[in-house]
Amino acid sequence: MTAATAVLALALLLGLQPVTTDVYLPALPALRADLGAGMSAVQLTLSALMVCFGLGQLLLGPLADRIGRRPVLLAGLVLYTLAAALAALSPTIEMVILCRAVQGLGLAAAVVCARAMLRDLYEPQQGAQIMAKALTGLGLIAMLSPTLGGLVAAQFGWRAAMGVIAVFSACALLFIALRVPETLKLRNPQATRLLPLLGAWRQIARHPTFVAYGLLTSLSYGALYSFLAGSSFIYIVLLGASRPHYGLLVGACSGIYVLGTLWCRSMLRRKTVPEAIARGAFFTLAGALAMAALALGGEASLISVTAAQALFIFGHGVLQPCSQAGVVGPFPRHAGAASALSGFAIAATAFGVGAWLGVALDGRIAPWAWTIAGFAALSALTAWTLVQRLGRPAAASAVSATT
């Protein structure tokens, strides 16, 4: 498989995650009104997705180590596409929640196999460069997704927005089926046996490099998911944006993310992964401070909120490619299991955020802003401490030898 094919495959598979949320977000107020659902039930359509996304990775990651990436990918994408189509036809909020949960399983297959494929094909430093290119493509997808979702939801309703998600996943399925071969060279027949699997997870979870990069990935995604989970209600209900306008604003933030990934790629040509992360974290902290200031001042507007988001999202474009490559770097034989464990931590963080915002969103911007600020500040702290100490293989080996 050529590098260009690998980048496109990773972009499509990882891009399924923002498509799953960003196309759907502008339609949430319409879905709530159409189905007569409460705020907690609407948030559950996101939370159920994230729970199954996280738990599914724990199963599918080891399965991909045992039978290969390709069969897990194809089955997951078929399941996801069918669930998205059924969600578009759902008559009740309960049916939507169920379909979103099934989508979470399919999404788990796409994401866990994408990260494992990266480790199959590349060593960590080169893998971070390839991941940065792929996440540039993901950023372009994320930039278009809310804009398209806002336009479709405004013109045709929330069901049409869900239909767009089904079409995208069908296209990804077709590309994987036709262009992506199996990347796992040596299958692990013990990968799904319970005792060896628990032992592998224990080894992975205790590895210093995994701890550093896994925590950074989860915290950084927590900040982004906090933004995504509450943004449609903040922008549309509190700040008065139309659905198409909201989609354009969120799309603009995704454009900033693309710039972050491009800067990351540039830095990785001359700096190590931890050095790139240390620089990207400055923007993450700046975004956290800006959001905290908005929460304290009570003077939020469309422009000020979007500007604050742009700062930490630019940093997110640096932190994510490096940390996602870092979590699987030390584990060539257990890349699927390592990817699954990291993915589960990310999904658990997102589920916690969704549950919290379902209770905390009370018609004010402060709970939302403080949640984003907290995760972004912790991301910067982790980038400057744990990653610098444990994110270099030599340093991590030295720490492992003394613990």
Short mmCIF file of N, CA, C and O in Angstrom, two decimals, residues 172-255:
data_model
loop_
_atom_site.label_atom_id
_atom_site.label_comp_id
_atom_site.label_asym_id
_atom_site.label_seq_id
_atom_site.Cartn_x
_atom_site.Cartn_y
_atom_site.Cartn_z
N ALA A 172 -16.78 5.21 2.37
CA ALA A 172 -15.58 4.70 3.05
C ALA A 172 -15.50 3.18 2.92
O ALA A 172 -14.42 2.62 2.69
N LEU A 173 -16.62 2.51 3.09
CA LEU A 173 -16.68 1.06 2.95
C LEU A 173 -16.22 0.63 1.55
O LEU A 173 -15.43 -0.32 1.40
N LEU A 174 -16.68 1.31 0.54
CA LEU A 174 -16.31 0.97 -0.84
C LEU A 174 -14.81 1.14 -1.06
O LEU A 174 -14.15 0.29 -1.68
N PHE A 175 -14.25 2.25 -0.55
CA PHE A 175 -12.81 2.49 -0.73
C PHE A 175 -11.98 1.42 -0.03
O PHE A 175 -11.02 0.89 -0.59
N ILE A 176 -12.33 1.09 1.20
CA ILE A 176 -11.59 0.08 1.95
C ILE A 176 -11.68 -1.27 1.24
O ILE A 176 -10.68 -2.00 1.12
N ALA A 177 -12.87 -1.61 0.78
CA ALA A 177 -13.06 -2.90 0.12
C ALA A 177 -12.23 -3.02 -1.16
O ALA A 177 -11.70 -4.10 -1.47
N LEU A 178 -12.07 -1.91 -1.89
CA LEU A 178 -11.41 -1.97 -3.19
C LEU A 178 -9.91 -1.67 -3.15
O LEU A 178 -9.15 -2.19 -3.98
N ARG A 179 -9.45 -0.87 -2.16
CA ARG A 179 -8.09 -0.35 -2.24
C ARG A 179 -7.17 -0.71 -1.07
O ARG A 179 -5.96 -0.54 -1.19
N VAL A 180 -7.72 -1.15 0.04
CA VAL A 180 -6.88 -1.34 1.22
C VAL A 180 -6.68 -2.83 1.48
O VAL A 180 -7.62 -3.55 1.80
N PRO A 181 -5.44 -3.31 1.37
CA PRO A 181 -5.16 -4.73 1.66
C PRO A 181 -4.98 -4.96 3.15
O PRO A 181 -4.98 -4.02 3.95
N GLU A 182 -4.79 -6.19 3.51
CA GLU A 182 -4.47 -6.52 4.90
C GLU A 182 -3.06 -6.01 5.24
O GLU A 182 -2.13 -6.19 4.46
N THR A 183 -2.92 -5.34 6.38
CA THR A 183 -1.62 -4.78 6.77
C THR A 183 -0.94 -5.57 7.87
O THR A 183 0.25 -5.37 8.12
N LEU A 184 -1.68 -6.43 8.55
CA LEU A 184 -1.09 -7.21 9.65
C LEU A 184 -0.28 -8.36 9.08
O LEU A 184 -0.82 -9.27 8.44
N LYS A 185 1.04 -8.34 9.30
CA LYS A 185 1.91 -9.36 8.72
C LYS A 185 1.89 -10.66 9.52
O LYS A 185 1.99 -11.74 8.97
N LEU A 186 1.79 -10.56 10.84
CA LEU A 186 1.84 -11.75 11.68
C LEU A 186 0.68 -11.72 12.66
O LEU A 186 0.65 -10.89 13.57
N ARG A 187 -0.30 -12.59 12.47
CA ARG A 187 -1.45 -12.63 13.36
C ARG A 187 -1.07 -13.23 14.71
O ARG A 187 -0.20 -14.09 14.79
N ASN A 188 -1.77 -12.80 15.73
CA ASN A 188 -1.52 -13.27 17.09
C ASN A 188 -2.68 -14.16 17.54
O ASN A 188 -3.73 -13.65 17.92
N PRO A 189 -2.52 -15.48 17.50
CA PRO A 189 -3.65 -16.37 17.83
C PRO A 189 -4.08 -16.28 19.29
O PRO A 189 -5.17 -16.72 19.65
N GLN A 190 -3.23 -15.71 20.14
CA GLN A 190 -3.56 -15.58 21.56
C GLN A 190 -4.26 -14.26 21.88
O GLN A 190 -4.62 -14.03 23.03
N ALA A 191 -4.46 -13.41 20.88
CA ALA A 191 -4.88 -12.03 21.13
C ALA A 191 -6.23 -11.92 21.83
O ALA A 191 -6.46 -10.98 22.60
N THR A 192 -7.14 -12.85 21.57
CA THR A 192 -8.48 -12.75 22.16
C THR A 192 -8.70 -13.70 23.32
O THR A 192 -9.81 -13.75 23.87
N ARG A 193 -7.67 -14.47 23.70
CA ARG A 193 -7.81 -15.31 24.89
C ARG A 193 -7.75 -14.43 26.13
O ARG A 193 -6.91 -13.54 26.23
N LEU A 194 -8.64 -14.69 27.07
CA LEU A 194 -8.86 -13.76 28.16
C LEU A 194 -7.61 -13.50 28.99
O LEU A 194 -7.23 -12.34 29.19
N LEU A 195 -6.95 -14.55 29.46
CA LEU A 195 -5.80 -14.33 30.34
C LEU A 195 -4.64 -13.65 29.62
O LEU A 195 -4.07 -12.68 30.16
N PRO A 196 -4.25 -14.10 28.41
CA PRO A 196 -3.20 -13.35 27.70
C PRO A 196 -3.61 -11.91 27.38
O PRO A 196 -2.78 -11.01 27.43
N LEU A 197 -4.91 -11.73 27.08
CA LEU A 197 -5.38 -10.37 26.76
C LEU A 197 -5.29 -9.46 27.98
O LEU A 197 -4.82 -8.32 27.89
N LEU A 198 -5.72 -9.98 29.12
CA LEU A 198 -5.62 -9.18 30.35
C LEU A 198 -4.17 -8.87 30.68
O LEU A 198 -3.84 -7.76 31.14
N GLY A 199 -3.30 -9.84 30.43
CA GLY A 199 -1.88 -9.60 30.66
C GLY A 199 -1.32 -8.54 29.73
O GLY A 199 -0.52 -7.69 30.14
N ALA A 200 -1.74 -8.59 28.46
CA ALA A 200 -1.27 -7.59 27.49
C ALA A 200 -1.77 -6.20 27.88
O ALA A 200 -1.01 -5.22 27.83
N TRP A 201 -3.04 -6.09 28.26
CA TRP A 201 -3.58 -4.80 28.67
C TRP A 201 -2.86 -4.27 29.91
O TRP A 201 -2.60 -3.07 30.01
N ARG A 202 -2.55 -5.17 30.85
CA ARG A 202 -1.83 -4.74 32.04
C ARG A 202 -0.46 -4.20 31.68
O ARG A 202 -0.02 -3.16 32.18
N GLN A 203 0.22 -4.90 30.77
CA GLN A 203 1.53 -4.46 30.34
C GLN A 203 1.45 -3.11 29.62
O GLN A 203 2.27 -2.21 29.85
N ILE A 204 0.45 -2.97 28.76
CA ILE A 204 0.29 -1.73 28.01
C ILE A 204 -0.05 -0.57 28.95
O ILE A 204 0.54 0.52 28.87
N ALA A 205 -1.01 -0.81 29.85
CA ALA A 205 -1.48 0.26 30.73
C ALA A 205 -0.39 0.75 31.67
O ALA A 205 -0.43 1.90 32.13
N ARG A 206 0.61 -0.10 31.98
CA ARG A 206 1.68 0.28 32.88
C ARG A 206 2.88 0.88 32.15
O ARG A 206 3.81 1.38 32.79
N HIS A 207 2.87 0.84 30.83
CA HIS A 207 4.02 1.34 30.08
C HIS A 207 4.07 2.87 30.18
O HIS A 207 3.08 3.54 29.88
N PRO A 208 5.19 3.45 30.58
CA PRO A 208 5.24 4.90 30.78
C PRO A 208 4.87 5.72 29.55
O PRO A 208 4.19 6.74 29.65
N THR A 209 5.33 5.29 28.38
CA THR A 209 5.03 6.03 27.16
C THR A 209 3.54 6.01 26.86
O THR A 209 2.95 7.03 26.47
N PHE A 210 2.91 4.85 27.05
CA PHE A 210 1.47 4.77 26.84
C PHE A 210 0.72 5.67 27.81
O PHE A 210 -0.23 6.36 27.44
N VAL A 211 1.14 5.68 29.07
CA VAL A 211 0.48 6.53 30.07
C VAL A 211 0.55 7.99 29.65
O VAL A 211 -0.46 8.71 29.70
N ALA A 212 1.73 8.44 29.25
CA ALA A 212 1.90 9.85 28.89
C ALA A 212 1.04 10.23 27.69
O ALA A 212 0.27 11.20 27.73
N TYR A 213 1.17 9.47 26.61
CA TYR A 213 0.44 9.82 25.39
C TYR A 213 -1.05 9.50 25.50
O TYR A 213 -1.89 10.23 24.95
N GLY A 214 -1.39 8.42 26.21
CA GLY A 214 -2.81 8.09 26.37
C GLY A 214 -3.54 9.15 27.17
O GLY A 214 -4.68 9.54 26.83
N LEU A 215 -2.93 9.66 28.24
CA LEU A 215 -3.56 10.72 29.02
C LEU A 215 -3.69 12.00 28.21
O LEU A 215 -4.74 12.66 28.25
N LEU A 216 -2.67 12.33 27.45
CA LEU A 216 -2.73 13.53 26.62
C LEU A 216 -3.84 13.43 25.58
O LEU A 216 -4.61 14.37 25.36
N THR A 217 -3.93 12.27 24.92
CA THR A 217 -4.97 12.08 23.90
C THR A 217 -6.37 12.23 24.50
O THR A 217 -7.24 12.89 23.93
N SER A 218 -6.59 11.62 25.67
CA SER A 218 -7.90 11.65 26.30
C SER A 218 -8.28 13.06 26.74
O SER A 218 -9.41 13.51 26.54
N LEU A 219 -7.34 13.76 27.36
CA LEU A 219 -7.63 15.12 27.85
C LEU A 219 -7.86 16.08 26.69
O LEU A 219 -8.78 16.91 26.73
N SER A 220 -7.04 15.97 25.66
CA SER A 220 -7.20 16.85 24.51
C SER A 220 -8.54 16.61 23.82
O SER A 220 -9.25 17.55 23.44
N TYR A 221 -8.89 15.32 23.70
CA TYR A 221 -10.19 15.02 23.09
C TYR A 221 -11.34 15.44 24.00
O TYR A 221 -12.41 15.84 23.52
N GLY A 222 -11.12 15.38 25.32
CA GLY A 222 -12.16 15.84 26.25
C GLY A 222 -12.50 17.30 26.03
O GLY A 222 -13.68 17.69 26.08
N ALA A 223 -11.49 18.13 25.78
CA ALA A 223 -11.75 19.54 25.50
C ALA A 223 -12.55 19.70 24.21
O ALA A 223 -13.52 20.46 24.14
N LEU A 224 -12.13 18.94 23.17
CA LEU A 224 -12.84 19.05 21.89
C LEU A 224 -14.27 18.54 22.00
O LEU A 224 -15.21 19.16 21.49
N TYR A 225 -14.46 17.40 22.69
CA TYR A 225 -15.80 16.84 22.81
C TYR A 225 -16.71 17.74 23.64
O TYR A 225 -17.91 17.83 23.38
N SER A 226 -16.15 18.40 24.65
CA SER A 226 -16.94 19.36 25.43
C SER A 226 -17.48 20.45 24.51
O SER A 226 -18.65 20.85 24.62
N PHE A 227 -16.63 20.92 23.62
CA PHE A 227 -17.06 21.92 22.65
C PHE A 227 -18.16 21.38 21.74
O PHE A 227 -19.22 22.01 21.56
N LEU A 228 -17.94 20.18 21.20
CA LEU A 228 -18.90 19.62 20.25
C LEU A 228 -20.25 19.31 20.89
O LEU A 228 -21.30 19.60 20.33
N ALA A 229 -20.21 18.72 22.09
CA ALA A 229 -21.45 18.26 22.71
C ALA A 229 -22.39 19.40 23.08
O ALA A 229 -23.60 19.23 23.08
N GLY A 230 -21.84 20.56 23.40
CA GLY A 230 -22.70 21.67 23.81
C GLY A 230 -22.81 22.80 22.81
O GLY A 230 -23.63 23.71 22.99
N SER A 231 -22.02 22.74 21.74
CA SER A 231 -21.91 23.91 20.86
C SER A 231 -23.20 24.26 20.14
O SER A 231 -23.51 25.45 19.95
N SER A 232 -23.97 23.25 19.70
CA SER A 232 -25.19 23.58 18.94
C SER A 232 -26.18 24.37 19.80
O SER A 232 -26.81 25.32 19.32
N PHE A 233 -26.30 24.00 21.07
CA PHE A 233 -27.23 24.72 21.94
C PHE A 233 -26.67 26.09 22.34
O PHE A 233 -27.41 27.07 22.42
N ILE A 234 -25.36 26.18 22.54
CA ILE A 234 -24.76 27.46 22.89
C ILE A 234 -24.86 28.43 21.72
O ILE A 234 -25.31 29.58 21.87
N TYR A 235 -24.45 27.98 20.55
CA TYR A 235 -24.44 28.87 19.39
C TYR A 235 -25.85 29.21 18.91
O TYR A 235 -26.16 30.38 18.63
N ILE A 236 -26.70 28.20 18.78
CA ILE A 236 -28.02 28.42 18.17
C ILE A 236 -29.00 28.99 19.17
O ILE A 236 -29.71 29.97 18.89
N VAL A 237 -29.07 28.41 20.38
CA VAL A 237 -30.09 28.82 21.36
C VAL A 237 -29.67 30.06 22.13
O VAL A 237 -30.43 31.03 22.26
N LEU A 238 -28.43 30.08 22.64
CA LEU A 238 -28.00 31.19 23.49
C LEU A 238 -27.45 32.37 22.71
O LEU A 238 -27.72 33.53 23.05
N LEU A 239 -26.69 32.10 21.66
CA LEU A 239 -26.03 33.19 20.94
C LEU A 239 -26.76 33.58 19.66
O LEU A 239 -26.35 34.51 18.97
N GLY A 240 -27.82 32.87 19.31
CA GLY A 240 -28.70 33.30 18.23
C GLY A 240 -28.23 33.01 16.82
O GLY A 240 -28.72 33.62 15.87
N ALA A 241 -27.32 32.08 16.63
CA ALA A 241 -26.87 31.74 15.28
C ALA A 241 -27.90 30.87 14.58
O ALA A 241 -28.58 30.05 15.21
N SER A 242 -28.04 31.05 13.27
CA SER A 242 -28.88 30.14 12.50
C SER A 242 -28.14 28.81 12.33
O SER A 242 -26.92 28.73 12.56
N ARG A 243 -28.85 27.77 11.92
CA ARG A 243 -28.18 26.48 11.74
C ARG A 243 -27.09 26.54 10.67
O ARG A 243 -25.98 26.04 10.89
N PRO A 244 -27.34 27.13 9.49
CA PRO A 244 -26.24 27.25 8.52
C PRO A 244 -25.08 28.09 9.05
O PRO A 244 -23.91 27.77 8.82
N HIS A 245 -25.40 29.18 9.77
CA HIS A 245 -24.34 30.02 10.33
C HIS A 245 -23.53 29.24 11.36
O HIS A 245 -22.29 29.33 11.40
N TYR A 246 -24.22 28.47 12.18
CA TYR A 246 -23.53 27.63 13.16
C TYR A 246 -22.59 26.65 12.46
O TYR A 246 -21.43 26.47 12.87
N GLY A 247 -23.08 26.03 11.39
CA GLY A 247 -22.24 25.09 10.66
C GLY A 247 -20.99 25.75 10.10
O GLY A 247 -19.90 25.18 10.14
N LEU A 248 -21.11 26.97 9.62
CA LEU A 248 -19.96 27.69 9.08
C LEU A 248 -18.95 28.01 10.18
O LEU A 248 -17.73 27.90 9.98
N LEU A 249 -19.44 28.41 11.35
CA LEU A 249 -18.54 28.74 12.46
C LEU A 249 -17.78 27.51 12.94
O LEU A 249 -16.56 27.57 13.17
N VAL A 250 -18.48 26.40 13.10
CA VAL A 250 -17.79 25.17 13.52
C VAL A 250 -16.85 24.68 12.42
O VAL A 250 -15.74 24.21 12.70
N GLY A 251 -17.27 24.84 11.17
CA GLY A 251 -16.39 24.49 10.06
C GLY A 251 -15.13 25.33 10.03
O GLY A 251 -14.04 24.84 9.71
N ALA A 252 -15.26 26.62 10.40
CA ALA A 252 -14.08 27.49 10.46
C ALA A 252 -13.11 27.00 11.53
O ALA A 252 -11.88 27.02 11.34
N CYS A 253 -13.64 26.52 12.66
CA CYS A 253 -12.77 25.95 13.69
C CYS A 253 -12.05 24.70 13.17
O CYS A 253 -10.87 24.48 13.49
N SER A 254 -12.73 23.91 12.36
CA SER A 254 -12.08 22.75 11.77
C SER A 254 -10.97 23.17 10.81
O SER A 254 -9.95 22.49 10.68
N GLY A 255 -11.17 24.30 10.13
CA GLY A 255 -10.11 24.83 9.28
C GLY A 255 -8.88 25.21 10.09
O GLY A 255 -7.74 24.99 9.66
#
